[in-house]
Every structure is written in structure tokens, then in C-alpha cells.
PDB file of C-alpha atoms and ligand atoms in Angstrom:
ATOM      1  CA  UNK A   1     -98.505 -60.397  67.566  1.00  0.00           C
ATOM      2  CA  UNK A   2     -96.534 -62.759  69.369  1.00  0.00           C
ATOM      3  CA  UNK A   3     -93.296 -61.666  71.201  1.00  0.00           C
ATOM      4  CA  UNK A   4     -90.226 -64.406  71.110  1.00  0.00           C
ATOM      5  CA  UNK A   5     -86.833 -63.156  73.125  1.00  0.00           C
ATOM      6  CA  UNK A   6     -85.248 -66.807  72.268  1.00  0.00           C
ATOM      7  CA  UNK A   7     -83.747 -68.131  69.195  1.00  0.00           C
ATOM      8  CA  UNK A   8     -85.323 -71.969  69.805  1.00  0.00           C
ATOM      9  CA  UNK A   9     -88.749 -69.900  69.942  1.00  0.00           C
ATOM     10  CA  UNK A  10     -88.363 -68.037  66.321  1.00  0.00           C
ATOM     11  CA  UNK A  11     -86.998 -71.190  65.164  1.00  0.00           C
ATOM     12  CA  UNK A  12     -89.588 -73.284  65.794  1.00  0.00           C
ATOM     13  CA  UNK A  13     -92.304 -70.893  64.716  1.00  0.00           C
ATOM     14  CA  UNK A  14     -90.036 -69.513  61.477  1.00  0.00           C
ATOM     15  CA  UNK A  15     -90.552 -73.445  60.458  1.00  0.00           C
ATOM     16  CA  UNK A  16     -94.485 -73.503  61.326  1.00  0.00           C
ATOM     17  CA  UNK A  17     -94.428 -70.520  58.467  1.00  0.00           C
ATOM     18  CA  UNK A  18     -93.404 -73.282  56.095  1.00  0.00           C
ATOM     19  CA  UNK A  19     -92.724 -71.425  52.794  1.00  0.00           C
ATOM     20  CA  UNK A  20     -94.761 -69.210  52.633  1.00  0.00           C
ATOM     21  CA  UNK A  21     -93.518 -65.371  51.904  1.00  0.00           C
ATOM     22  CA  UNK A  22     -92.205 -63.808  55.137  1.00  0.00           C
ATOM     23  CA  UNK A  23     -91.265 -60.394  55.351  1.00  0.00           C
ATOM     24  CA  UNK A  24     -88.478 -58.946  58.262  1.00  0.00           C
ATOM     25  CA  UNK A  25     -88.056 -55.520  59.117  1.00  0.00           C
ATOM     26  CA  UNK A  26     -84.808 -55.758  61.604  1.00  0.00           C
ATOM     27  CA  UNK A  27     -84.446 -53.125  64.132  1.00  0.00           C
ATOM     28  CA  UNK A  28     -82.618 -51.708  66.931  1.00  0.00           C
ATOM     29  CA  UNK A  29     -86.447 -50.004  68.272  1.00  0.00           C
ATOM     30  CA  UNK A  30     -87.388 -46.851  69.975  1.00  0.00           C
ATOM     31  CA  UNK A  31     -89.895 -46.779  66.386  1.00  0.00           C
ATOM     32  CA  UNK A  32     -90.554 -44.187  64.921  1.00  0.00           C
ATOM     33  CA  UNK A  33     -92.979 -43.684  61.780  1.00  0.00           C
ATOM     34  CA  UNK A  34     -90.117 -44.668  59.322  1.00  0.00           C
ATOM     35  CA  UNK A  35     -90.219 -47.973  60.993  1.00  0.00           C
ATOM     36  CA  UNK A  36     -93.883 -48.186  60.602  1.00  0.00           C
ATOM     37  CA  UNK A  37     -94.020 -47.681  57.257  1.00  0.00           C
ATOM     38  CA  UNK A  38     -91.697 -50.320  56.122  1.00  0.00           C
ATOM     39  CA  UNK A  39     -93.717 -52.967  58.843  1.00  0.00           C
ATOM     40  CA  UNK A  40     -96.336 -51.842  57.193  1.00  0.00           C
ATOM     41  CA  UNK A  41     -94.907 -52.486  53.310  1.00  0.00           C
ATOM     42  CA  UNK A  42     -93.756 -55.883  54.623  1.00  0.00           C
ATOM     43  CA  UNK A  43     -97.368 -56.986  55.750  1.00  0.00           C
ATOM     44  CA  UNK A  44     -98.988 -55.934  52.525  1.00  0.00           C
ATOM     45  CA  UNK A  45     -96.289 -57.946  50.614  1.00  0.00           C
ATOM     46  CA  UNK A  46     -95.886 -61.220  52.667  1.00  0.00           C
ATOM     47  CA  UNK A  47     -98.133 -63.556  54.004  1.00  0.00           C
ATOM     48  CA  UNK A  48     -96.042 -63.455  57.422  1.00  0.00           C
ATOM     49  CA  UNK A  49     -94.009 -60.465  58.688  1.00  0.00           C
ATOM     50  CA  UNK A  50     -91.508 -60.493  61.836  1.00  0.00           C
ATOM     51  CA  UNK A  51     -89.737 -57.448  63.428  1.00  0.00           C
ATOM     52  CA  UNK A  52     -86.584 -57.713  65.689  1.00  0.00           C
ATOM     53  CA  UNK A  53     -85.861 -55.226  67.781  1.00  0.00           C
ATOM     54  CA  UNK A  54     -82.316 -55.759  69.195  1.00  0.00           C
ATOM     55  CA  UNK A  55     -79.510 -52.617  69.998  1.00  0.00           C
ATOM     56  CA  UNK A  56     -76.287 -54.268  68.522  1.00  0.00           C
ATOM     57  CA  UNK A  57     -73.356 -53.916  70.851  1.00  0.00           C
ATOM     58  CA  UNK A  58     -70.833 -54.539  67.688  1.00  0.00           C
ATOM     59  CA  UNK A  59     -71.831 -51.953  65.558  1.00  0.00           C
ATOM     60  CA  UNK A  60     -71.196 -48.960  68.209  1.00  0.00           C
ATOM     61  CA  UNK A  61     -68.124 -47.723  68.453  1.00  0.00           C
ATOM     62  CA  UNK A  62     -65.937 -47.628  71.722  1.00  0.00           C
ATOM     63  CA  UNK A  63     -66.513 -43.869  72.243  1.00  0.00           C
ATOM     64  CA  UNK A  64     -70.131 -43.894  70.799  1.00  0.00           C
ATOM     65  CA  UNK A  65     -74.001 -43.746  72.655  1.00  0.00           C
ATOM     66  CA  UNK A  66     -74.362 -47.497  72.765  1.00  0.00           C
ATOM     67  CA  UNK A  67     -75.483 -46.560  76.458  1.00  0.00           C
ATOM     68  CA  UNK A  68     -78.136 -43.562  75.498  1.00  0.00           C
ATOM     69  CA  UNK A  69     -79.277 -45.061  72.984  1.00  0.00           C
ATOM     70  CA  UNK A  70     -83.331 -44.855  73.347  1.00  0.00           C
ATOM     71  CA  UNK A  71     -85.307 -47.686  74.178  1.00  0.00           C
ATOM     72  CA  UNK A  72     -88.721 -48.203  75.151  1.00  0.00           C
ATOM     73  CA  UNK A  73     -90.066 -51.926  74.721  1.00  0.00           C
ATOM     74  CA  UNK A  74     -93.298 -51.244  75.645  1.00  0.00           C
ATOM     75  CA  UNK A  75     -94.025 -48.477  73.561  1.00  0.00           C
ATOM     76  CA  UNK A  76     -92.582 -50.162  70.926  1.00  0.00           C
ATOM     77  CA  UNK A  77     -94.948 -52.792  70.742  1.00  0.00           C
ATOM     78  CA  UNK A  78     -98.071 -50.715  71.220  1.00  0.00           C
ATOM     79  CA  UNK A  79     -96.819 -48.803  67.943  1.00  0.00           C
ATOM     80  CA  UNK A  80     -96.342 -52.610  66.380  1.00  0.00           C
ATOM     81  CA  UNK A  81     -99.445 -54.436  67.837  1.00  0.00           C
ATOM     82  CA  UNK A  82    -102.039 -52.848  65.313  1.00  0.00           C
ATOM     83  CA  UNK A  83    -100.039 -53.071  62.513  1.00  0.00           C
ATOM     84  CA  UNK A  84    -100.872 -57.037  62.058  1.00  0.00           C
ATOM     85  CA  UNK A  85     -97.902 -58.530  62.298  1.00  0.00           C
ATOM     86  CA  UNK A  86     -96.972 -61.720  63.335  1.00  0.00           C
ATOM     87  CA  UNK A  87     -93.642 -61.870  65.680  1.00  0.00           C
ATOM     88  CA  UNK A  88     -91.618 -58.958  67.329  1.00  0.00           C
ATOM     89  CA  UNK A  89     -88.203 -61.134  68.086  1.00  0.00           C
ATOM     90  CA  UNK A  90     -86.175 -58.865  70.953  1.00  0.00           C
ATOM     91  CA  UNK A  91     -83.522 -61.169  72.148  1.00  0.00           C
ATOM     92  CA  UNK A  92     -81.024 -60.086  74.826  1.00  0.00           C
ATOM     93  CA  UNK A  93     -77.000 -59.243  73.991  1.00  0.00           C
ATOM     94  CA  UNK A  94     -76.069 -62.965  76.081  1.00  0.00           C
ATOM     95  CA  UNK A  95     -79.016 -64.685  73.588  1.00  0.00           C
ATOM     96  CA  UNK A  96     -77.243 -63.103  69.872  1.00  0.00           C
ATOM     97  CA  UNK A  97     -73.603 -62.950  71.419  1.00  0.00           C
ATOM     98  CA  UNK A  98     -72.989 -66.040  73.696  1.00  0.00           C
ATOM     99  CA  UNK A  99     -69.713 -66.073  75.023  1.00  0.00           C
ATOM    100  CA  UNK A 100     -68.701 -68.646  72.332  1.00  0.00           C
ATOM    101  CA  UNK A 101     -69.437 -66.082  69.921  1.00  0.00           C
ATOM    102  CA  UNK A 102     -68.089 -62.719  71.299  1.00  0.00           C
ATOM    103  CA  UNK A 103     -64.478 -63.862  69.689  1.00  0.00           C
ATOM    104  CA  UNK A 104     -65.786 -66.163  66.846  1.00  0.00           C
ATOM    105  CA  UNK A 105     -66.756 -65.083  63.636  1.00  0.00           C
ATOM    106  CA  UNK A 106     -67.604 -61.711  62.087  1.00  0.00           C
ATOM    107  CA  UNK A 107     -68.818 -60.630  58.321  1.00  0.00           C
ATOM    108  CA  UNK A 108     -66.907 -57.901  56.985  1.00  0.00           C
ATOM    109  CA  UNK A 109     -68.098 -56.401  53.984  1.00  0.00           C
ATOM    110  CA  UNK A 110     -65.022 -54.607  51.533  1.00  0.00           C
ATOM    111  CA  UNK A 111     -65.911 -52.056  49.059  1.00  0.00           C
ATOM    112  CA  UNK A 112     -69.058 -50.128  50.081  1.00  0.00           C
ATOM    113  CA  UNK A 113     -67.990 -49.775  53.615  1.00  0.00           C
ATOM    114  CA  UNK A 114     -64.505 -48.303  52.596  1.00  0.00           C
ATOM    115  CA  UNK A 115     -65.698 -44.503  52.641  1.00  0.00           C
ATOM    116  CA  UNK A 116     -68.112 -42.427  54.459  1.00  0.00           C
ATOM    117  CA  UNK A 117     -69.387 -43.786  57.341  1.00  0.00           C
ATOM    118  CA  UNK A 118     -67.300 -46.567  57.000  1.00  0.00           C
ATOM    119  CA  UNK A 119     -64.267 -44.463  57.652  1.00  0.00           C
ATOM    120  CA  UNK A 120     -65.955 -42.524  60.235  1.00  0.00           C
ATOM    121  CA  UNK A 121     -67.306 -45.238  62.610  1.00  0.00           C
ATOM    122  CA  UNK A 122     -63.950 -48.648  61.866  1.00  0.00           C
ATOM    123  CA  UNK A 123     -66.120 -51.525  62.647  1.00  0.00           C
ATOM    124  CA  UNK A 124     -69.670 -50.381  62.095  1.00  0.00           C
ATOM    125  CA  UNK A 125     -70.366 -52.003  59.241  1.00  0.00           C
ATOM    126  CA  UNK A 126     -68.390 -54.936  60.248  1.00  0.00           C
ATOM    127  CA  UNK A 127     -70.994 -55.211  63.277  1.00  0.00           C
ATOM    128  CA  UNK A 128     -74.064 -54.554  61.145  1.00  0.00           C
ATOM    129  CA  UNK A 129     -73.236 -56.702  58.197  1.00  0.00           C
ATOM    130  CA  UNK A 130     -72.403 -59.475  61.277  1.00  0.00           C
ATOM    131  CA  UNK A 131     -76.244 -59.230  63.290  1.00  0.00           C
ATOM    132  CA  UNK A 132     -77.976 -58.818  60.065  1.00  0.00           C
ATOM    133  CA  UNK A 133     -75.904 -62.225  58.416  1.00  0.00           C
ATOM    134  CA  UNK A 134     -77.263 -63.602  62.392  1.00  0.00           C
ATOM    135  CA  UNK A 135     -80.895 -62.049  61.979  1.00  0.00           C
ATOM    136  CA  UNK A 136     -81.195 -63.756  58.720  1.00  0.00           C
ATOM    137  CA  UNK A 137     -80.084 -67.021  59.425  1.00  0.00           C
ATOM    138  CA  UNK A 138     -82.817 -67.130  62.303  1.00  0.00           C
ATOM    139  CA  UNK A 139     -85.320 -65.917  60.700  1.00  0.00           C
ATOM    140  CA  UNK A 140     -84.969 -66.831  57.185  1.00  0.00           C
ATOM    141  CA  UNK A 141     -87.092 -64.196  55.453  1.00  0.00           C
ATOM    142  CA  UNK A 142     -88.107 -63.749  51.771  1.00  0.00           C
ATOM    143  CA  UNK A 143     -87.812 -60.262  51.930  1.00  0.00           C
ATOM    144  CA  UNK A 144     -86.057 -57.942  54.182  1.00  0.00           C
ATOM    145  CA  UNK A 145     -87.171 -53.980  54.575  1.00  0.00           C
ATOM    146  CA  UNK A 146     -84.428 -51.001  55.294  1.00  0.00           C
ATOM    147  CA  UNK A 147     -84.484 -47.426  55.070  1.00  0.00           C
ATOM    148  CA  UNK A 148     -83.018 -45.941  52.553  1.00  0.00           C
ATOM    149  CA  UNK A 149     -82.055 -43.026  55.344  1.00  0.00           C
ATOM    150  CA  UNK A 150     -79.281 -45.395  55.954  1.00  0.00           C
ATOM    151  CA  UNK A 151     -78.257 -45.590  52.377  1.00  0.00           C
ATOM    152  CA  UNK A 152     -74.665 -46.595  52.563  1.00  0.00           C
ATOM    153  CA  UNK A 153     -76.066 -49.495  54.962  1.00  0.00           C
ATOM    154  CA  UNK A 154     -78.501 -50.920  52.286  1.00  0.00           C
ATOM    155  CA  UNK A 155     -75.369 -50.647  49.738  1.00  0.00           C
ATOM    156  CA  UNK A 156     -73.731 -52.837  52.179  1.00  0.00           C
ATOM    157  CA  UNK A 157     -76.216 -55.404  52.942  1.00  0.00           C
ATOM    158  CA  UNK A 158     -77.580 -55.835  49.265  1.00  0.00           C
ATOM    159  CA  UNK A 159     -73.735 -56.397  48.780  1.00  0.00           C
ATOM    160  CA  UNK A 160     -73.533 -58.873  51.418  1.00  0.00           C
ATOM    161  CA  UNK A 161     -76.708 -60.785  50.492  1.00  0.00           C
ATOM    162  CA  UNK A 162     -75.236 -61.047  47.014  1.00  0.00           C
ATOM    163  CA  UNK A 163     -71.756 -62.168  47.911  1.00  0.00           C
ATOM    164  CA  UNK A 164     -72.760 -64.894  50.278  1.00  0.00           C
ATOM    165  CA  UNK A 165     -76.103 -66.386  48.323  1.00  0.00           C
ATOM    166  CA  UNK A 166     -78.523 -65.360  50.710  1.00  0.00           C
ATOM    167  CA  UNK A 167     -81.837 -66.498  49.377  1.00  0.00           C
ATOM    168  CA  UNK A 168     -84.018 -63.436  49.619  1.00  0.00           C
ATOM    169  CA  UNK A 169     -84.483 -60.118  48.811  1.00  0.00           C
ATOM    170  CA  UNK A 170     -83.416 -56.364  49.936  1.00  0.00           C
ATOM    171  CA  UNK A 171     -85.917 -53.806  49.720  1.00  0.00           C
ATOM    172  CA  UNK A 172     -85.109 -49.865  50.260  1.00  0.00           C
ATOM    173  CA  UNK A 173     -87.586 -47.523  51.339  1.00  0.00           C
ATOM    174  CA  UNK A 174     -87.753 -44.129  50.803  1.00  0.00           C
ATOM    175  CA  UNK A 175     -87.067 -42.105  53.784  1.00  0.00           C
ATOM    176  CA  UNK A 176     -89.655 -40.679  55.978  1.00  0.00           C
ATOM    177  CA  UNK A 177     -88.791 -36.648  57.026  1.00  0.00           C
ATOM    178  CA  UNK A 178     -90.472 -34.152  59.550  1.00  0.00           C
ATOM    179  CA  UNK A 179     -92.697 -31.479  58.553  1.00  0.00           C
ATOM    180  CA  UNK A 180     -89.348 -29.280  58.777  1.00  0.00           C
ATOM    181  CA  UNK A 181     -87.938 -31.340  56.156  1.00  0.00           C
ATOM    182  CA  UNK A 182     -85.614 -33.587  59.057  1.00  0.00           C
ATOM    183  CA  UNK A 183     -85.438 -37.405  58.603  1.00  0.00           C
ATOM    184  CA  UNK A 184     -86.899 -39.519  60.782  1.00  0.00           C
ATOM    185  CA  UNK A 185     -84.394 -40.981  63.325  1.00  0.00           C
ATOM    186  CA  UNK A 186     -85.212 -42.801  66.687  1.00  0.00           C
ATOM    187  CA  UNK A 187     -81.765 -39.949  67.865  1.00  0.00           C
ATOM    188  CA  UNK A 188     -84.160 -36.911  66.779  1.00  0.00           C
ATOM    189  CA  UNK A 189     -85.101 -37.559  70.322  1.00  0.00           C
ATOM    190  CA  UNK A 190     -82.149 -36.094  71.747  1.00  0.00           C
ATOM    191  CA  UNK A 191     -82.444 -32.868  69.795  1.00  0.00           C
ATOM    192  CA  UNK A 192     -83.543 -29.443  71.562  1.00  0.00           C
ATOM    193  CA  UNK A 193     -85.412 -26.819  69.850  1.00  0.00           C
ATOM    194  CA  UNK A 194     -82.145 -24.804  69.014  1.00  0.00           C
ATOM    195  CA  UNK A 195     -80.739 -28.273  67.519  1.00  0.00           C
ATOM    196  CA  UNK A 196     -83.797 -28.813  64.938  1.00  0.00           C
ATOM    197  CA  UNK A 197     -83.632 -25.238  63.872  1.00  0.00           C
ATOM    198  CA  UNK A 198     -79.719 -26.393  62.937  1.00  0.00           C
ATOM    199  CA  UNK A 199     -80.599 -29.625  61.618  1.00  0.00           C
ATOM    200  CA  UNK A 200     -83.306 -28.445  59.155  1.00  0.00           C
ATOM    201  CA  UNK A 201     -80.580 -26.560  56.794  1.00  0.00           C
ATOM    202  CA  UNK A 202     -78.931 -30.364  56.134  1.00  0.00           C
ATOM    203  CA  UNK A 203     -82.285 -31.593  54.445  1.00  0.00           C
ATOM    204  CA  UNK A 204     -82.412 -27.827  53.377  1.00  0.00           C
ATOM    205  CA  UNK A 205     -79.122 -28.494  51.489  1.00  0.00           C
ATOM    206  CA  UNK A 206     -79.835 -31.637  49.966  1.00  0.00           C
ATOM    207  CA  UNK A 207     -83.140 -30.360  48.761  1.00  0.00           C
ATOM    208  CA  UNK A 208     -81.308 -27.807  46.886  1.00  0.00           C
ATOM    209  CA  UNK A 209     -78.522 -29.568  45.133  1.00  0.00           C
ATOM    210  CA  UNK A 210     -81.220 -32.058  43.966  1.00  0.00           C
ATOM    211  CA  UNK A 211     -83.082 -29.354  42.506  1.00  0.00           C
ATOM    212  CA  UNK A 212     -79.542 -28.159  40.909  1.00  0.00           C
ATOM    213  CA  UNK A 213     -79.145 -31.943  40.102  1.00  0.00           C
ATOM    214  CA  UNK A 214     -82.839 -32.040  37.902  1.00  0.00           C
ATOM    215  CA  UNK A 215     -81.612 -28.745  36.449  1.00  0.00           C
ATOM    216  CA  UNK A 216     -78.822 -30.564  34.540  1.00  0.00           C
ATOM    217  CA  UNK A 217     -75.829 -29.911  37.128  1.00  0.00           C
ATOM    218  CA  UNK A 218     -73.674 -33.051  37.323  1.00  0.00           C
ATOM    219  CA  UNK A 219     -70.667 -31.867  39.194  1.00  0.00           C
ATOM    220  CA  UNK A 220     -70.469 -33.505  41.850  1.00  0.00           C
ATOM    221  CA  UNK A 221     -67.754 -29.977  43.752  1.00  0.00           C
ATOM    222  CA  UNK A 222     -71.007 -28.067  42.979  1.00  0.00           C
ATOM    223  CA  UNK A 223     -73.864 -30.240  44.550  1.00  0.00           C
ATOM    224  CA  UNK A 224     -71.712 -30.699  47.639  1.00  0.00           C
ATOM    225  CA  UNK A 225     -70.937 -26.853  47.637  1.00  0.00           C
ATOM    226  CA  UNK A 226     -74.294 -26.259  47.581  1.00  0.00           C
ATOM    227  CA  UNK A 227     -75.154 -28.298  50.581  1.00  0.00           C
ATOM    228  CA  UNK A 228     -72.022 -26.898  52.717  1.00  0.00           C
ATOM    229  CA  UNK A 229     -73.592 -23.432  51.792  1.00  0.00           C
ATOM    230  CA  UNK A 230     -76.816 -24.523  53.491  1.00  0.00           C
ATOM    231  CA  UNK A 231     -74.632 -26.066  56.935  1.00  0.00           C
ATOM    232  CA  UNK A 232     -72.775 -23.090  57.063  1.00  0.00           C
ATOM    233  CA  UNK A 233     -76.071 -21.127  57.201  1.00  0.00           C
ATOM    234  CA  UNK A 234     -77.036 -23.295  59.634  1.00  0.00           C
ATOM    235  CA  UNK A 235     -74.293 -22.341  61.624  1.00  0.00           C
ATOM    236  CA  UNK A 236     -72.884 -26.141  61.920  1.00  0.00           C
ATOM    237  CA  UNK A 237     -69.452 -26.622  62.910  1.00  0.00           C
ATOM    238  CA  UNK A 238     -68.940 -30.746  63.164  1.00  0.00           C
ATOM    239  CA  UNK A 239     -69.431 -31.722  59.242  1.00  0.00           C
ATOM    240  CA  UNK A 240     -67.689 -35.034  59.137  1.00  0.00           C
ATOM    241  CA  UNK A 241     -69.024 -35.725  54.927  1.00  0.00           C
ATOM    242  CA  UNK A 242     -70.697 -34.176  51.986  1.00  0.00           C
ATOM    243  CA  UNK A 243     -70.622 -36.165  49.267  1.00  0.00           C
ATOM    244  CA  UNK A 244     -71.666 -37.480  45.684  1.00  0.00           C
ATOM    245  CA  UNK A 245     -71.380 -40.852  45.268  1.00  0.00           C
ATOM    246  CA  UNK A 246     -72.810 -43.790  43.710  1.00  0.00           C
ATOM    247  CA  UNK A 247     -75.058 -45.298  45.424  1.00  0.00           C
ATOM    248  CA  UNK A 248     -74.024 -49.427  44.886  1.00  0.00           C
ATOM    249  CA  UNK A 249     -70.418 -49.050  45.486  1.00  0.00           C
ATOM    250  CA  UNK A 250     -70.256 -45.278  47.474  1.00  0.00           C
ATOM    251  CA  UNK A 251     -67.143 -45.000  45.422  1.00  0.00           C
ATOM    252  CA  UNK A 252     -66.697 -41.038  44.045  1.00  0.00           C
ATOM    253  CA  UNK A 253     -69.805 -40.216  41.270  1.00  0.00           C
ATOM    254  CA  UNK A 254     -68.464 -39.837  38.141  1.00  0.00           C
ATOM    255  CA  UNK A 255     -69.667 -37.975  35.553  1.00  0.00           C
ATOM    256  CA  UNK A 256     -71.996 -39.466  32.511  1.00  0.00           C
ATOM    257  CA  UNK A 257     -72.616 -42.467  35.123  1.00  0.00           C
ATOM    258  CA  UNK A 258     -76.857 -41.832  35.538  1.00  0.00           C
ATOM    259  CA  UNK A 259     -76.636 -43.419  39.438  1.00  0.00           C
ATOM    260  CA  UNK A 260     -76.161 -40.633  42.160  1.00  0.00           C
ATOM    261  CA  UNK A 261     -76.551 -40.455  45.647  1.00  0.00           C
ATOM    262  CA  UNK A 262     -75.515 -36.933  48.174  1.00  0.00           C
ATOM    263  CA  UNK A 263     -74.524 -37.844  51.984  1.00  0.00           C
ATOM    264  CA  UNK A 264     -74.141 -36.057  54.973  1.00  0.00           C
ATOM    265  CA  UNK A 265     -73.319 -36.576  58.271  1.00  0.00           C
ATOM    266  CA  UNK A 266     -73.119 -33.820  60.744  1.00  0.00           C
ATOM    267  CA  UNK A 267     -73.765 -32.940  64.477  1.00  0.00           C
ATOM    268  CA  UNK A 268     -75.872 -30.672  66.382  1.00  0.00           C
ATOM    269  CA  UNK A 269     -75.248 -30.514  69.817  1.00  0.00           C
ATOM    270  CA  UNK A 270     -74.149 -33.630  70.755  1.00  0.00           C
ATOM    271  CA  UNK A 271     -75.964 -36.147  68.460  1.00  0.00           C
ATOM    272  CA  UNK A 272     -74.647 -36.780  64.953  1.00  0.00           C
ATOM    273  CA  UNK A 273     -77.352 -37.077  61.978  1.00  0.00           C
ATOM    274  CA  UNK A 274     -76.931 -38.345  58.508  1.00  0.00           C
ATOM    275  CA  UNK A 275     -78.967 -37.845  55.481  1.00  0.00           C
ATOM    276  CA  UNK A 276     -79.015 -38.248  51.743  1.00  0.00           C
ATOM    277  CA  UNK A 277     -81.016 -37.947  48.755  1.00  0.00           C
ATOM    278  CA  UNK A 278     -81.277 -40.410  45.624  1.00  0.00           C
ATOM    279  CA  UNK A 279     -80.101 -38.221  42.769  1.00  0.00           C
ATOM    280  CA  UNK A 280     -81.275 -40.560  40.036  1.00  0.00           C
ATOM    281  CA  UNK A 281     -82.419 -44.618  39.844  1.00  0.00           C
ATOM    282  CA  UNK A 282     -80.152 -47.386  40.537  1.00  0.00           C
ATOM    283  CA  UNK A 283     -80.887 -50.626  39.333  1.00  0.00           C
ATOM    284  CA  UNK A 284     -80.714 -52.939  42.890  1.00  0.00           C
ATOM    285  CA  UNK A 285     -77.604 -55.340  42.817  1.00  0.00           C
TER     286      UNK A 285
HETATM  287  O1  PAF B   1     -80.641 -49.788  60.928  1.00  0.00           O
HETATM  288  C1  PAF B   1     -80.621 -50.315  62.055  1.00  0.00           C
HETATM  289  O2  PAF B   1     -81.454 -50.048  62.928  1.00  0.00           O
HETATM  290  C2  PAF B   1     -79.530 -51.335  62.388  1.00  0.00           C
HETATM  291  O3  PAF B   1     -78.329 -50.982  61.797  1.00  0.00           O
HETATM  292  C3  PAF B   1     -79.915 -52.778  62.038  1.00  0.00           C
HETATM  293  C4  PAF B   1     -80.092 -52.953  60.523  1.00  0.00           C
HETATM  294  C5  PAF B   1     -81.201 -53.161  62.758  1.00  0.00           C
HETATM  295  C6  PAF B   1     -78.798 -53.743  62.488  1.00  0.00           C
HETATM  296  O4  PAF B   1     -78.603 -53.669  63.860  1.00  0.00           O
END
């Protein structure tokens, strides 16, 4: 496993790959077994797999935990080193944003970004959709591995590869949870006991209204309801979504279509968590 912090470096050995099938599983570190398991899918599907582990400035918000967000390099790559990979890229903020680029050019994705998080965190998806477009163009994989934890961000990438002809392909990954039911987050590290005894009712929730969901319900007021019942148990106070959407275009579910997915973000204490659950297949874009 060889680690490259400069673009010339994972140029040069990105074109010693030739073309054969190389997987990429970008990332902003601090890894946690989610991460693992999608380094892991990429090296049993492609002859070559590369991880980049870079905290992108643009996609945090001004009044957001760009600053405490975790990081641990070293730990990082003894979690990565047996895993048979080939490169861990970690570039530094100067190496992806030169000056030249701070006030250049940006990718902003319309549609899926419009609601949810999109509305919560102006610009997020603007500065994802913008590193990943970079992270792609450097490394110029055949396939490229996300967690479907981050649902709405997959919608927006898959979107992103489609509109602008990028040659390879998204693959989702289930989520990975806790034995309590939480998903797997590199922020679970900032929850105390008392917090993970709240966060449990938001998987809680979602459990239920897909259980209400495989039972035949399909409106969308009474999943959501359902999940607000188990937050409100959980004594949570900060519940920025619930919501049924679909899962391509997060535009409102309607009923009869068979695609579903239910959000949530919330906080506990001071760190915010989102989940969701796949109510039914979707055929990828
Ligand atoms: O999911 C993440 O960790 C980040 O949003 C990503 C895709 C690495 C872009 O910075």
C-alpha cells in the first residue's frame, strides 16, 4: 500500500495501472468499518483499488465542525494496510484547492440536492459534487464505492456522473449499523453514553416504518409519523427531516411509484446524525 499526498504522484502511477479495472473508495478518513467494507468490495471487484482520504473544506458549512472533524492518519492506514490495496491518496487543502482554484470553477448539481440536506447545509452538495468531479479526474477509476448511509449523496453523484459522461460506475453499499441498531459514522465518536441511548430510537424508527412499509403501508404522513413517534420517545428535540422520498430524484414519494427511501437527520447533543432506510429497489440511473 503505497501512500501518494501529490497529484503528479497518482498521476503517474493511475497511468502505470493502464486499463485495467480500478476501484476508488473516496474519503474524508477517521475509518470506520463502513469504510472497510466498501475497500474491501472494491478489491474483490478490481484488479487495482485506491482510497483518498481528504476532509473537504467546500462542503462544510461556515458555522459547521470542519475544525473537529476527526482525523487520525495513522490509524487510518493501519485499518487500510491489510486490506490489500494499492494507493491511499491524502493530499493537503493547498494540493486540491490551489489558490488558482479557490475562486475558479465549482459543479453544482440541480434536482437531487434541492431538498433535505440540500436545504439544510446551501453549498454542501455543491462542494461534494466539486472534490468528487476533482477525485475522479485524478484518479480515473472504473468503479467508485459510497455508502448508501449518505443516500441523498449517492443520488447526487450517480446524477452527476450521468450528466457530465463520466466513464465509470457508482456503486452503493448498504449501510453498516452498531449492535444498537446506530449507523456507522466516523461523528459517532463524539457521542456520550446518554447521546447513543438518544440516537438508537432514529434507527429504532426507521426500523419500524419499514416493517409498516412490508406490511402494505404506502403513505408516506404515516411512515414518517411513525419514525417522529420513535424521536419523540427518544426524547429528541433538534429534528431538522423525516421524510419519504424517492430515492433518484429525493423529490416527495408518491404513491403507486415502487422506489422509496425514509431520511432523517437529527441531533443529539451537539453532533447531528442522518439515517435512512431503502424502502424498496431502485433501478441505478
Ligand atoms: O462521504 C464522504 O466522506 C465525502 O462526502 C466524500 C464523498 C469523500 C467527498 O468529500
Amino acid at each position: 500500500m503505497r501512500v501518494v499526498n501529490t497529484i503528479a504522484d497518482m498521476t503517474r502511477l493511475r497511468a502505470a495501472f493502464g486499463a485495467e479495472t480500478l476501484g476508488f473508495v473516496p474519503t474524508m478518513g477517521y475509518l470506520h468499518a463502513g469504510h472497510l467494507s466498501l475497500v474491501r468490495q472494491s478489491v474483490a471487484e478490481n484488479k487495482c483499488s485506491v482510497v483518498s482520504i481528504f476532509v473537504n473544506p467546500m462542503q462544510f458549512g461556515p458555522s459547521e465542525d470542519l475544525e473537529r472533524y476527526p482525523r487520525d492518519l495513522e490509524r487510518d492506514f493501519s485499518l487500510l494496510k491489510p486490506l490489500g490495496l494499492d494507493i491511499v491518496f491524502v493530499p493537503d487543502v493547498g494540493e486540491i484547492y490551489p489558490p488558482a482554484a479557490q475562486h475558479g470553477t465549482t459543479v453544482t448539481v440541480y434536482g437531487p440536492t434541492e431538498r433535505l440536506e440540500g436545504a439544510m447545509r446551501p453549498g454542501h452538495f455543491t462542494g461534494v459534487a466539486t472534490v468528487v468531479a476533482k477525485l475522479f479526474n485524478i484518479v480515473r477509476p472504473t468503479r467508485a464505492y459510497f455508502g448508501q448511509k449518505d443516500a441523498q449523496q449517492v443520488a447526487v453523484i450517480s446524477k452527476m456522473v450521468s450528466d457530465l459522461n463520466f466513464p465509470l460506475d457508482v456503486i452503493a453499499c448498504p449501510t453498516l449499523r452498531e449492535s444498537d441498531g446506530l449507523a456507522m459514522s466516523s461523528r459517532n465518536v463524539f457521542l456520550t453514553p446518554g447521546d447513543r441511548a438518544t440516537a438508537k430510537f432514529i434507527s429504532g424508527g426507521l426500523f419500524a416504518a419499514e416493517a409498516l412499509w412490508q406490511a402494505g403501508e404506502r403513505d408516506a404522513a404515516v411512515l414518517e409519523s411513525v419514525v417522529r413517534e420513535s424521536l419523540r420517545r427518544g426524547n429528541f428535540v433538534n429534528i431538522d427531516y423525516v421524510a419519504v422520498v424517492d430515492p433518484l430524484t429525493f423529490d416527495p414519494y408518491t404513491p403507486g411509484s415502487t422506489a422509496a427511501l425514509i431520511a432523517v437527520a437529527a441531533r443529539v447533543g451537539t453532533t447531528r446524525l442522518i439515517d435512512n432506510i431503502l424502502l424498496s429497489c431502485v433501478s441505478r440511473l
